[in-house]
Backbone as JSON Lines, residues from 0, in Angstrom:
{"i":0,"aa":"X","n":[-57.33,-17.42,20.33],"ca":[-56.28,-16.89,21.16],"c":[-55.21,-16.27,20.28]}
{"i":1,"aa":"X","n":[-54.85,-15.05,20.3],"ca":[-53.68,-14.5,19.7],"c":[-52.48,-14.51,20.37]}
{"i":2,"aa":"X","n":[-51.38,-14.55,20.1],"ca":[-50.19,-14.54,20.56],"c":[-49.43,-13.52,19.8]}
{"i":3,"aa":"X","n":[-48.02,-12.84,20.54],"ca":[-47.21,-12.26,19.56],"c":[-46.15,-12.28,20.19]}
{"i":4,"aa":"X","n":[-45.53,-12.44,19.48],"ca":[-43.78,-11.77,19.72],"c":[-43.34,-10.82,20.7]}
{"i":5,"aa":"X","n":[-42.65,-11.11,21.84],"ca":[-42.12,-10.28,22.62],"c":[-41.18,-9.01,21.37]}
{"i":6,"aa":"X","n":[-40.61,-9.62,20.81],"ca":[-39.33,-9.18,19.74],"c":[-39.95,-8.01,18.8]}
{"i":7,"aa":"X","n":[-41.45,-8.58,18.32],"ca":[-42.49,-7.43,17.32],"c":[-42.47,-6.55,18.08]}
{"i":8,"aa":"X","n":[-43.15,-6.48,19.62],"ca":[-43.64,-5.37,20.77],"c":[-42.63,-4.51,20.86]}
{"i":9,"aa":"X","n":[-41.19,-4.65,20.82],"ca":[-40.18,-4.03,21.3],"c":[-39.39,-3.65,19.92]}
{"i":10,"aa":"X","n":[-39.7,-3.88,18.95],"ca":[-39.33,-3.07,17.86],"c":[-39.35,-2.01,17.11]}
{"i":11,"aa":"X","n":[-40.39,-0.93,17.95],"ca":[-40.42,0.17,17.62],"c":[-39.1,1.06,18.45]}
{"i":12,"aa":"X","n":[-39.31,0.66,19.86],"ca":[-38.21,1.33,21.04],"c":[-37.09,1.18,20.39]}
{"i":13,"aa":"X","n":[-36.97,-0.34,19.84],"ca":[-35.46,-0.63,19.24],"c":[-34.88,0.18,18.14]}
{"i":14,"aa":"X","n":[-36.04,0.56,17.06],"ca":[-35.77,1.17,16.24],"c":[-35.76,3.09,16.72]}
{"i":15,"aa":"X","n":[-36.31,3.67,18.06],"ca":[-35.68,4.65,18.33],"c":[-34.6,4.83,18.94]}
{"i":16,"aa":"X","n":[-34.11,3.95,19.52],"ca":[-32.93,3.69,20.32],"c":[-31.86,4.06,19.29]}
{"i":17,"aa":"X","n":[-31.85,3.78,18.14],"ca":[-30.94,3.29,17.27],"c":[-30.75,4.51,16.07]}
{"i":18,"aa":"X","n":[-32.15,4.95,16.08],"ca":[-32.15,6.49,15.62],"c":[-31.95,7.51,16.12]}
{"i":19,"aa":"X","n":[-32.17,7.47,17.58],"ca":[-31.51,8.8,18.12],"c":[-30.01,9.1,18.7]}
{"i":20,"aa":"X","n":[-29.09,8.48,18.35],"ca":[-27.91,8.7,18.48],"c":[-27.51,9.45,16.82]}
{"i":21,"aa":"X","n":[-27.91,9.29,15.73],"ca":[-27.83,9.73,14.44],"c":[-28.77,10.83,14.27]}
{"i":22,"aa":"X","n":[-29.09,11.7,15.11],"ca":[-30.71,12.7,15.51],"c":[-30.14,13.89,15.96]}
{"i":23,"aa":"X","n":[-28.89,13.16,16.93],"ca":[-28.56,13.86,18.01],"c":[-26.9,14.63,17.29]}
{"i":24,"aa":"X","n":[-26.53,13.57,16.47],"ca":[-25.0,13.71,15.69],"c":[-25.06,14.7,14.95]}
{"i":25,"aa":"X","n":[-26.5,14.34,14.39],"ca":[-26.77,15.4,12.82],"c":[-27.23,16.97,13.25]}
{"i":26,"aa":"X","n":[-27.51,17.12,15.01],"ca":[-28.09,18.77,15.04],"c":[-26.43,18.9,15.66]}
{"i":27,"aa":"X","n":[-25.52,18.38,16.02],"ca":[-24.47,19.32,16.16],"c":[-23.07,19.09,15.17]}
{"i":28,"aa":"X","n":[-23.51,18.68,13.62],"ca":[-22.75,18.69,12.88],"c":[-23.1,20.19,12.18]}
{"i":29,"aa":"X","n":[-24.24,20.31,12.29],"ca":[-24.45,21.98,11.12],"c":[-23.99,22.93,12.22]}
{"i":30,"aa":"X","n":[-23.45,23.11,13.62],"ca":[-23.35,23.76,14.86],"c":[-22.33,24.81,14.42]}
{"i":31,"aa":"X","n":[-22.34,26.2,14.45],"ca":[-20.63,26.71,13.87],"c":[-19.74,26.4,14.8]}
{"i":32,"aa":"X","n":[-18.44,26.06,14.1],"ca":[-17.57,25.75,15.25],"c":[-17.16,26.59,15.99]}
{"i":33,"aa":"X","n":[-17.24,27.31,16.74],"ca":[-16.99,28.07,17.88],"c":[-15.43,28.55,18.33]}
{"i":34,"aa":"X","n":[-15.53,28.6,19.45],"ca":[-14.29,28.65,20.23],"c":[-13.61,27.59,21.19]}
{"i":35,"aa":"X","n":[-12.31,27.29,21.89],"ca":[-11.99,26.54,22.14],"c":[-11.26,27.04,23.46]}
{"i":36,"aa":"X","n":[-11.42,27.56,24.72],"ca":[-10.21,27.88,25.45],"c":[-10.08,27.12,26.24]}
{"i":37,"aa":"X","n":[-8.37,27.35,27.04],"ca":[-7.69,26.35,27.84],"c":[-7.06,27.4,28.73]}
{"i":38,"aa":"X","n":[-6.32,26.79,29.68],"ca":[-5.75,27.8,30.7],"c":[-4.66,26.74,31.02]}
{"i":39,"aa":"X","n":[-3.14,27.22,30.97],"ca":[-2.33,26.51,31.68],"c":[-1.48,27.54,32.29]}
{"i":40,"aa":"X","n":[-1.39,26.99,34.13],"ca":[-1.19,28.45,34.77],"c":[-1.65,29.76,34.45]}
{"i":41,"aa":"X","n":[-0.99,30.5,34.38],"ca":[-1.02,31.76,34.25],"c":[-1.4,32.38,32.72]}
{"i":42,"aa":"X","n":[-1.6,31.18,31.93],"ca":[-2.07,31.71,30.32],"c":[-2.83,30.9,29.72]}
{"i":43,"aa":"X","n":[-3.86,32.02,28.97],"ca":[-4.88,31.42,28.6],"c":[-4.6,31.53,26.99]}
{"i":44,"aa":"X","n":[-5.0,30.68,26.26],"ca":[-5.21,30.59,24.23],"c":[-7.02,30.03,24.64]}
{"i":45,"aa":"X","n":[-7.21,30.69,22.97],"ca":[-8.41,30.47,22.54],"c":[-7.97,30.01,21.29]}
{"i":46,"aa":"X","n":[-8.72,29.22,20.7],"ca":[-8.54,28.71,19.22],"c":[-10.17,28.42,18.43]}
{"i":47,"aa":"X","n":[-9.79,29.0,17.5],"ca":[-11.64,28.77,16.57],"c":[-10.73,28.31,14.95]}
{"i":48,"aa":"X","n":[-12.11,28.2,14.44],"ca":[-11.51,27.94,13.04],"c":[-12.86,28.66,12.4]}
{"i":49,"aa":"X","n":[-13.57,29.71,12.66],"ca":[-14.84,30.06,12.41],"c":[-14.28,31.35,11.53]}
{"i":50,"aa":"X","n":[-13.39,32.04,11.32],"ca":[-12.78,33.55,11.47],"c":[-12.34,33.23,9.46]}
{"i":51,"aa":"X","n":[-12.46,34.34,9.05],"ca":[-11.83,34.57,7.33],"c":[-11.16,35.49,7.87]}
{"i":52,"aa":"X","n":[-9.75,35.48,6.34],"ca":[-9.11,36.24,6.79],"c":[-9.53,37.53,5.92]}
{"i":53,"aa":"X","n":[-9.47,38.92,6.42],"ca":[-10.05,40.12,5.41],"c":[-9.57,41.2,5.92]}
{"i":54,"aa":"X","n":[-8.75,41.66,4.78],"ca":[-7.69,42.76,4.53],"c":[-6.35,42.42,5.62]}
{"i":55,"aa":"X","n":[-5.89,41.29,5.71],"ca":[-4.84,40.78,6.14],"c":[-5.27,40.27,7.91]}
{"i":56,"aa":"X","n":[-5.99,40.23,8.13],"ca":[-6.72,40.09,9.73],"c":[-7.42,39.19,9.61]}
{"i":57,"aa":"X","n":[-7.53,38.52,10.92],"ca":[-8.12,37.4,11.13],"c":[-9.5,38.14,12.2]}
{"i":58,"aa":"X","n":[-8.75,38.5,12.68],"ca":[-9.67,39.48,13.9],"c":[-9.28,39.43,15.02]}
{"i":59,"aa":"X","n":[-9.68,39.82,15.99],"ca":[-9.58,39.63,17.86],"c":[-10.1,38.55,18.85]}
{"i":60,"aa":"X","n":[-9.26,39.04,19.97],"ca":[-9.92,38.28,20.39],"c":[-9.66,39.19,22.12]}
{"i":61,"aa":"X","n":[-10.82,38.95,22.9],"ca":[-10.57,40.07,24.27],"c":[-10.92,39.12,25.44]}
{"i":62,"aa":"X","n":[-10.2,39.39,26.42],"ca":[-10.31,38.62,27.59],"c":[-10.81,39.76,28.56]}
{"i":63,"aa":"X","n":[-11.83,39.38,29.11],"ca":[-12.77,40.83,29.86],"c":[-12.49,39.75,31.38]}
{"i":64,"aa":"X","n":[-12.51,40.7,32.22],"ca":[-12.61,40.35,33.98],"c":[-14.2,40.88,34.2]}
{"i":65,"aa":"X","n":[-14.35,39.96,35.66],"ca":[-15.82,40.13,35.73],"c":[-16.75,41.46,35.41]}
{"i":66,"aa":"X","n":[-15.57,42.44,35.65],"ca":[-16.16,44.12,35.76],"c":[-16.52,44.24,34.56]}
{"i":67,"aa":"X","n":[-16.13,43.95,33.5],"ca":[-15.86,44.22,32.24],"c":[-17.27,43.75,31.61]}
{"i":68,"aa":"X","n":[-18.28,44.57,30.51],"ca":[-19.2,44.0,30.01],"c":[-19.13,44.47,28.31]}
{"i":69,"aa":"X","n":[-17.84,45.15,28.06],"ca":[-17.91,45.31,26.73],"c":[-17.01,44.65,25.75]}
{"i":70,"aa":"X","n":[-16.47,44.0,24.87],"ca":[-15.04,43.41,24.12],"c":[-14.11,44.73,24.15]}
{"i":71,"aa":"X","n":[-14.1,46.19,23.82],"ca":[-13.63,46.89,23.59],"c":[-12.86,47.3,25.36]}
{"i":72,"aa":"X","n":[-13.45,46.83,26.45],"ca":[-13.26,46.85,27.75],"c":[-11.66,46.01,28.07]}
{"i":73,"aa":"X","n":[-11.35,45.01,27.19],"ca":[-10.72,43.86,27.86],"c":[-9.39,43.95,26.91]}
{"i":74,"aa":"X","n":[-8.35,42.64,27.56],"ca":[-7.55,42.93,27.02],"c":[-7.22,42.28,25.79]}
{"i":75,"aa":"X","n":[-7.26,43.36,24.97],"ca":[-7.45,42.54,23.29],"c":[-6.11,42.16,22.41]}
{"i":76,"aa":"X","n":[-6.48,41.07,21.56],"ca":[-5.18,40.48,21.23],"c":[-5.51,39.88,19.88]}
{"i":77,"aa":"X","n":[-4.59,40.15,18.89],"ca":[-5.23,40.51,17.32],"c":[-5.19,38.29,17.08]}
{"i":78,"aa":"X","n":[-5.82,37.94,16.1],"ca":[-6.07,36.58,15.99],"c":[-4.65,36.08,14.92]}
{"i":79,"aa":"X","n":[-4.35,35.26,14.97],"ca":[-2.7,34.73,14.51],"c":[-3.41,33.12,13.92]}
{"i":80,"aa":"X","n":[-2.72,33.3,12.79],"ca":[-2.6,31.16,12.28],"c":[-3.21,31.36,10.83]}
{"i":81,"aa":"X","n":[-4.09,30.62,10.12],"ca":[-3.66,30.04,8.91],"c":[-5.67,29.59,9.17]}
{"i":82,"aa":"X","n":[-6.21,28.82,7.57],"ca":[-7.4,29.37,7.39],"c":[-7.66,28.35,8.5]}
{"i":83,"aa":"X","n":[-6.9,26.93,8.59],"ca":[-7.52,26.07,9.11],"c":[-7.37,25.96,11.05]}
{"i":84,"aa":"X","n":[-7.25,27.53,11.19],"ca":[-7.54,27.56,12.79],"c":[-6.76,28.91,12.98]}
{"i":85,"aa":"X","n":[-7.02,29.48,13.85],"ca":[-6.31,30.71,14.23],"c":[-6.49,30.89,16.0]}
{"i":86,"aa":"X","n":[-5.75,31.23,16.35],"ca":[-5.76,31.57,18.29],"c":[-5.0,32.6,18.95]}
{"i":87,"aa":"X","n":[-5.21,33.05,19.9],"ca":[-4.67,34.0,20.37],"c":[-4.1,33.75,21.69]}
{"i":88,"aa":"X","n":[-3.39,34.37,22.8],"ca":[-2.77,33.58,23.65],"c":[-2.57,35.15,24.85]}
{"i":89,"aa":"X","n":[-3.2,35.15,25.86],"ca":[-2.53,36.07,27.23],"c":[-1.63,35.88,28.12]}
{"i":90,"aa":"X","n":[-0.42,35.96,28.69],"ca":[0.27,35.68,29.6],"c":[0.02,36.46,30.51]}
{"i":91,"aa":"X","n":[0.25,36.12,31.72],"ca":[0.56,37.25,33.25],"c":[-0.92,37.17,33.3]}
{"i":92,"aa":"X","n":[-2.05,36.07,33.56],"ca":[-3.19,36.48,33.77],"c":[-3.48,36.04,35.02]}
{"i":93,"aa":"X","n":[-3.86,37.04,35.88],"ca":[-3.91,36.57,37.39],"c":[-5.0,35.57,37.93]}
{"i":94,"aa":"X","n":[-5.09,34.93,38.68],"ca":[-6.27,33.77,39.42],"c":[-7.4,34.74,39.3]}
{"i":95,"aa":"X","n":[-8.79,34.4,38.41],"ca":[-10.07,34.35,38.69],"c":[-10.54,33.81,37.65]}
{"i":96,"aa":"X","n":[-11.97,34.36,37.39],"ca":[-12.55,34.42,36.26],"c":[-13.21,35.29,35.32]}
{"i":97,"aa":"X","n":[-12.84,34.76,33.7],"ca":[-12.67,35.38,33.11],"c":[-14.02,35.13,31.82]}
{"i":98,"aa":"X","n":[-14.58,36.42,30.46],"ca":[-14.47,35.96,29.61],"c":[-14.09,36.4,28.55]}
{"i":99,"aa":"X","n":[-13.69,35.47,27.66],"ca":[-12.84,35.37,26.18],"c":[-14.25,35.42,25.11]}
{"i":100,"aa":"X","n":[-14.05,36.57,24.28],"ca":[-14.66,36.54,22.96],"c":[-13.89,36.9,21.77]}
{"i":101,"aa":"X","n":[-14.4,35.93,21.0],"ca":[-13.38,36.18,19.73],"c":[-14.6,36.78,18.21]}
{"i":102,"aa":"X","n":[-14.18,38.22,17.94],"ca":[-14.59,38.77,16.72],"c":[-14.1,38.78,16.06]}
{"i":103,"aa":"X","n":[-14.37,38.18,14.4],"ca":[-13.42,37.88,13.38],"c":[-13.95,39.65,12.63]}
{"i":104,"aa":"X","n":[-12.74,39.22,11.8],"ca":[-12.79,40.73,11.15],"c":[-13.81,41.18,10.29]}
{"i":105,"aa":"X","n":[-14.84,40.37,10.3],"ca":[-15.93,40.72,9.54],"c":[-17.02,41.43,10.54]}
{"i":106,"aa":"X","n":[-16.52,41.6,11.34],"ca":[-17.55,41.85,12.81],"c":[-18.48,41.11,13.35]}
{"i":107,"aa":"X","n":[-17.96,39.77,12.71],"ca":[-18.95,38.52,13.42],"c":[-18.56,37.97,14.56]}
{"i":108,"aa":"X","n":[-19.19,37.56,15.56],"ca":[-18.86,36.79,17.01],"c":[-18.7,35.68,16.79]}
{"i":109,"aa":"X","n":[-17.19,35.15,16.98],"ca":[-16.75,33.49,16.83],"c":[-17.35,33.03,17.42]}
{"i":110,"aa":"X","n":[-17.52,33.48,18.94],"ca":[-17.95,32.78,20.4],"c":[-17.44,33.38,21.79]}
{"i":111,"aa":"X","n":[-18.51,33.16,22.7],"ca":[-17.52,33.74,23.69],"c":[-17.61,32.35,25.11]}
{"i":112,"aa":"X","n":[-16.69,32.81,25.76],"ca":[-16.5,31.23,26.68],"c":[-16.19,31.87,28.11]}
{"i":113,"aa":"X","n":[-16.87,31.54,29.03],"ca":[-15.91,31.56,30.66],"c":[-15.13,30.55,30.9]}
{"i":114,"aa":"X","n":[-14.06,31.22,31.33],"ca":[-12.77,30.28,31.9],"c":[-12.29,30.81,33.24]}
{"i":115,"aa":"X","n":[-11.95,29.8,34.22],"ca":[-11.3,30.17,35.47],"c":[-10.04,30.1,35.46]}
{"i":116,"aa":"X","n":[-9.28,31.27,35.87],"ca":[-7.56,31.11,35.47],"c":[-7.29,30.18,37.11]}
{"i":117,"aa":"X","n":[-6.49,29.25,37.63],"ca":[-6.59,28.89,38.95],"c":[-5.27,29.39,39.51]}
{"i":118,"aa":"X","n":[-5.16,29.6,40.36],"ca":[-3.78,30.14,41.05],"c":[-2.6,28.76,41.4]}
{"i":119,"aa":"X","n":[-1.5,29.65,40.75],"ca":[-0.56,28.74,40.56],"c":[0.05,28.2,42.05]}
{"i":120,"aa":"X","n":[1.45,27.18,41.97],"ca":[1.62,26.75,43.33],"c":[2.33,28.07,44.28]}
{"i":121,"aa":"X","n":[2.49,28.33,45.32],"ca":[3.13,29.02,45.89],"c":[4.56,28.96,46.13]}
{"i":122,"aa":"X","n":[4.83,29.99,46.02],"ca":[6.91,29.63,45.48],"c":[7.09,28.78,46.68]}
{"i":123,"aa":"X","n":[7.05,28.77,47.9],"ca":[7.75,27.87,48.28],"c":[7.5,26.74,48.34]}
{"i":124,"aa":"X","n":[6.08,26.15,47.41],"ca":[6.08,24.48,46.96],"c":[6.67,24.39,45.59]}
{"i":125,"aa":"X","n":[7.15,25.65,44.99],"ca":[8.13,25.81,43.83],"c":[9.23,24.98,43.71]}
{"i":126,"aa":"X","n":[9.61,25.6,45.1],"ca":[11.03,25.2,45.27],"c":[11.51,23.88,45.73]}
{"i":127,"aa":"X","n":[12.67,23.56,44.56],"ca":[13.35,21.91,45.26],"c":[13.49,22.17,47.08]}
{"i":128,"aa":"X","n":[13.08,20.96,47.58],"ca":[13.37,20.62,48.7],"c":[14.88,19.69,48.73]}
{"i":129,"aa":"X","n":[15.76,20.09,49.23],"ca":[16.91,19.52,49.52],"c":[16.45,17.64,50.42]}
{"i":130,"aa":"X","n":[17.26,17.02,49.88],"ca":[17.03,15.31,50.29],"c":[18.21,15.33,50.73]}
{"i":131,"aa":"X","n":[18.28,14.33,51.89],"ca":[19.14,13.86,51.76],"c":[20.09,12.4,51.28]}
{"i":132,"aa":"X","n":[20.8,12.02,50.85],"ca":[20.89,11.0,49.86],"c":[20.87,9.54,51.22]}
{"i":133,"aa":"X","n":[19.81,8.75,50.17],"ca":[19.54,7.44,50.77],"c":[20.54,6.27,50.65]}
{"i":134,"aa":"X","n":[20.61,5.59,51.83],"ca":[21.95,4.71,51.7],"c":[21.69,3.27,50.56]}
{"i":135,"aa":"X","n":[23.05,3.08,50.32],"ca":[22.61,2.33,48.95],"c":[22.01,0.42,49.59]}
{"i":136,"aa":"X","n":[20.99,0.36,48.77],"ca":[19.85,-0.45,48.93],"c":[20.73,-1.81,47.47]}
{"i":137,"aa":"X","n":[19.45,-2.81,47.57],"ca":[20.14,-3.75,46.84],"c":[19.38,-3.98,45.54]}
{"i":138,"aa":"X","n":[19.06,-4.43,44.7],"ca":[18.3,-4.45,43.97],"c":[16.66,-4.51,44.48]}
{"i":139,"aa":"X","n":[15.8,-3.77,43.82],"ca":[14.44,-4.3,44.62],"c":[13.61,-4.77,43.38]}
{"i":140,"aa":"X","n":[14.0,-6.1,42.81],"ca":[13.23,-6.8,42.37],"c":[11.96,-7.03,42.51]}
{"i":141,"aa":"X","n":[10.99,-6.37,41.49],"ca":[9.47,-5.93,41.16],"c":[9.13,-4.91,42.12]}
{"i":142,"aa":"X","n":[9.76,-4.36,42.52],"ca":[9.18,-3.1,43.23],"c":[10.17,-1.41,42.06]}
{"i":143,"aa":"X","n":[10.43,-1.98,40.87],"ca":[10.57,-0.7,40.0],"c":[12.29,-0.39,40.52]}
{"i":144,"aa":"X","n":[12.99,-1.47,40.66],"ca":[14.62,-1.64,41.17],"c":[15.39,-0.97,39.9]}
{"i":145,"aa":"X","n":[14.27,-1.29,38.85],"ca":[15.27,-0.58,37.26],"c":[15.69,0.72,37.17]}
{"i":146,"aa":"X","n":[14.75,1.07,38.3],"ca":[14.66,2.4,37.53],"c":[15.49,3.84,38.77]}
{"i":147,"aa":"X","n":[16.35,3.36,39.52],"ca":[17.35,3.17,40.37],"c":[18.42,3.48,39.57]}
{"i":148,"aa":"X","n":[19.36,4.8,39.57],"ca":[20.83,4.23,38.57],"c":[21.81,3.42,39.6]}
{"i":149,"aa":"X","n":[21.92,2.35,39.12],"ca":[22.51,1.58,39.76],"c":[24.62,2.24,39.3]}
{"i":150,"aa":"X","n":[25.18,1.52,39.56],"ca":[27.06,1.13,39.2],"c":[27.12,0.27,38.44]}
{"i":151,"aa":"X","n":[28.38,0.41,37.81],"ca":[28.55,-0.89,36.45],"c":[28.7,-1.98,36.93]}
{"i":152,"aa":"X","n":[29.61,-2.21,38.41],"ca":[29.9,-3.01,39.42],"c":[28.54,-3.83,39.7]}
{"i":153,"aa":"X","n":[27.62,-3.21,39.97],"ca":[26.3,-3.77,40.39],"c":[25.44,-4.8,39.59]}
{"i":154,"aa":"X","n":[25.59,-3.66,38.19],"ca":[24.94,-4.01,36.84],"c":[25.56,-5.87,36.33]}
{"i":155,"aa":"X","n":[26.94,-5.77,36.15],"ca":[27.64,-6.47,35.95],"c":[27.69,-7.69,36.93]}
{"i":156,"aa":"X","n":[27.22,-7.98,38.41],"ca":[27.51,-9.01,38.79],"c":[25.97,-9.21,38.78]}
{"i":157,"aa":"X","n":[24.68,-8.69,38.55],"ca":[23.6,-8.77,38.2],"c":[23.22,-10.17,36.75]}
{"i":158,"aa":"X","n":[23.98,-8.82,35.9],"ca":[24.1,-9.91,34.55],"c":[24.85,-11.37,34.8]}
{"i":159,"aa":"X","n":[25.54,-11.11,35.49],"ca":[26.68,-12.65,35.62],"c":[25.39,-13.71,36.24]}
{"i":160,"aa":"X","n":[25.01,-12.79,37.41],"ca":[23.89,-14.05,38.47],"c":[22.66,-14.67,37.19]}
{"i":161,"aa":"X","n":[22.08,-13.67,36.82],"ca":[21.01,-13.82,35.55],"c":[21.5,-15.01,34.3]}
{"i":162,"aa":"X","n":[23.12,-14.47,33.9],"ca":[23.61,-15.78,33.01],"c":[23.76,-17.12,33.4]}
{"i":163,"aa":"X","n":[24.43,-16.84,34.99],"ca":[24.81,-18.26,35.47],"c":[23.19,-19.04,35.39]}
{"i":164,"aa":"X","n":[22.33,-18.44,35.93],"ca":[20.94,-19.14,36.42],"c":[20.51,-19.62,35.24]}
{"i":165,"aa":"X","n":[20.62,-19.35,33.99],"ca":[20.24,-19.45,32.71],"c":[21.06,-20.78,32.06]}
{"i":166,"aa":"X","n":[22.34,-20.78,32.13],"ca":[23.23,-21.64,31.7],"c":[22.93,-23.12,32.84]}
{"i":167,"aa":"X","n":[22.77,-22.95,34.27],"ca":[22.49,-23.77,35.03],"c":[20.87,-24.31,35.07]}
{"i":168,"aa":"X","n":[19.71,-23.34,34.51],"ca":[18.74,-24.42,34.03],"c":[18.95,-25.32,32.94]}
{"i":169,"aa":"X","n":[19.55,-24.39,32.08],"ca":[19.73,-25.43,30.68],"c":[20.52,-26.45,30.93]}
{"i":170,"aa":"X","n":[21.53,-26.43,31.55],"ca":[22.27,-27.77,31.94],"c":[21.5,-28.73,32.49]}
{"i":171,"aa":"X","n":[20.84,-28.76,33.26],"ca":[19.76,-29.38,34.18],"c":[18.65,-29.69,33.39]}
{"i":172,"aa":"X","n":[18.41,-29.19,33.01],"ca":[17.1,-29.51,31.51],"c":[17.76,-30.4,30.97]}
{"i":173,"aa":"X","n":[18.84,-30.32,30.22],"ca":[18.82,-31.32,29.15],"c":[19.82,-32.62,29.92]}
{"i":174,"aa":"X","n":[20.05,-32.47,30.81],"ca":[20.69,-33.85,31.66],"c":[19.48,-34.62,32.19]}
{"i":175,"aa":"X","n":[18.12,-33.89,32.48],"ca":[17.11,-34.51,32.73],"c":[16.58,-35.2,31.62]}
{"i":176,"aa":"X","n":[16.29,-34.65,30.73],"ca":[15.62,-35.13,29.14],"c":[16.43,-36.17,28.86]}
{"i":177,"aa":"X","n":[17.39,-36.69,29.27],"ca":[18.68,-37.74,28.72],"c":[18.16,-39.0,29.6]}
{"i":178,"aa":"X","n":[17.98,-40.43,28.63],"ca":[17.58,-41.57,29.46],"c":[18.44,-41.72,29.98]}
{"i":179,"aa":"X","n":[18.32,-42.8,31.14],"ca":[19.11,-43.12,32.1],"c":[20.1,-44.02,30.91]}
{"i":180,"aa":"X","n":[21.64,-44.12,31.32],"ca":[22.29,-45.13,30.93],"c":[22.76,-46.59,31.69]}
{"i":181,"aa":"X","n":[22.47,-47.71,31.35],"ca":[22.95,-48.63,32.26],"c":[24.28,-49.01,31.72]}
C-alpha cells in the first residue's frame, strides 16, 4: 500500500502560486513608462517621464476631439519640467471625450491615452445658497458639538462643569480609599 502526502501533491500549485506574482512584476517592469492623464474640471495635464530633452525641447503634447485623427489636428502644447518628468496642461476644455498624445522631440510616441473631460456643476449649484441662521442649541455631546463655534461664555462654564466633576470624583475617591475611623 502506498501512501503520500497531501502537502507533496500540492506542492507544485504552491510553488506556481508563488511564482507567478514575480512573472507578472517582471513583464511590466521592462514596460516604457508611458503617459499619465488626469482631468480636474475643465483641465486636463498629462505627465510621462519617457521624453529627452533635444535642442532645448522636451516635445509635445496634443489633445485631439473625436473628429480629430492626426496629432498635428489637435490642440498642441509644447512639454515643460525637468529629466525626471515633464507634463503639459489644457484649460477651457469643454465636456467630452478626448485623446492626448505625447511626442517627445525625438519623434518618438510617449503614449497616447483617452480621457473623458465630465461637465462641471451648473452655476446655479455653484452658487452659495443663503441659510438662515439656526437658533442657538446647547452643547451636543458626541454628536461633533466641537466643532460648533461656540462663545467664551459657553466655553468657560463648560470648562468650570468638566473641572468641578473632576475635582468632585477625586474627592470621593480618596474619602472612599480612607478606612473607616472609630
Amino acid at each position: 500500500m502506498r501512501s503520500s502526502s497531501p502537502l507533496l501533491r500540492s506542492g507544485p500549485a504552491a510553488a506556481a502560486a508563488v511564482a507567478l506574482p514575480f512573472a507578472l512584476t517582471a513583464g511590466t517592469a521592462s514596460a516604457e513608462p508611458g503617459i499619465s492623464v488626469s482631468t480636474t474640471g475643465s483641465t486636463v495635464s498629462v505627465t510621462t517621464t519617457a521624453c529627452a530633452q533635444l535642442h532645448g525641447s522636451w516635445g509635445n503634447a496634443s489633445l485631439l476631439t473625436t473628429g480629430q485623427a492626426s496629432f498635428t489636428q489637435g490642440r498642441q502644447v509644447a512639454l515643460s519640467g525637468t529629466s525626471a518628468g515633464q507634463s503639459a496642461t489644457w484649460s477651457g476644455v469643454s465636456p467630452g471625450t478626448y485623446t492626448v498624445i505625447v511626442v517627445c522631440s525625438d519623434n518618438s510616441t510617449a503614449g497616447t491615452q483617452t480621457v473623458l473631460v465630465s461637465p462641471g456643476p451648473s452655476p446655479a449649484a455653484a452658487r452659495p445658497v443663503p441659510t438662515t441662521p439656526a437658533s442657538p442649541r446647547g452643547v451636543l455631546g458626541g454628536v461633533g458639538g466641537a466643532v460648533e463655534d461656540h462663545g467664551t461664555v459657553t466655553l468657560v462654564a463648560g470648562g468650570t462643569l468638566v473641572g468641578t466633576g473632576v475635582v468632585a470624583a477625586a474627592w470621593f475617591l480618596r474619602r472612599r480609599s480612607k478606612p473607616y475611623r472609630s
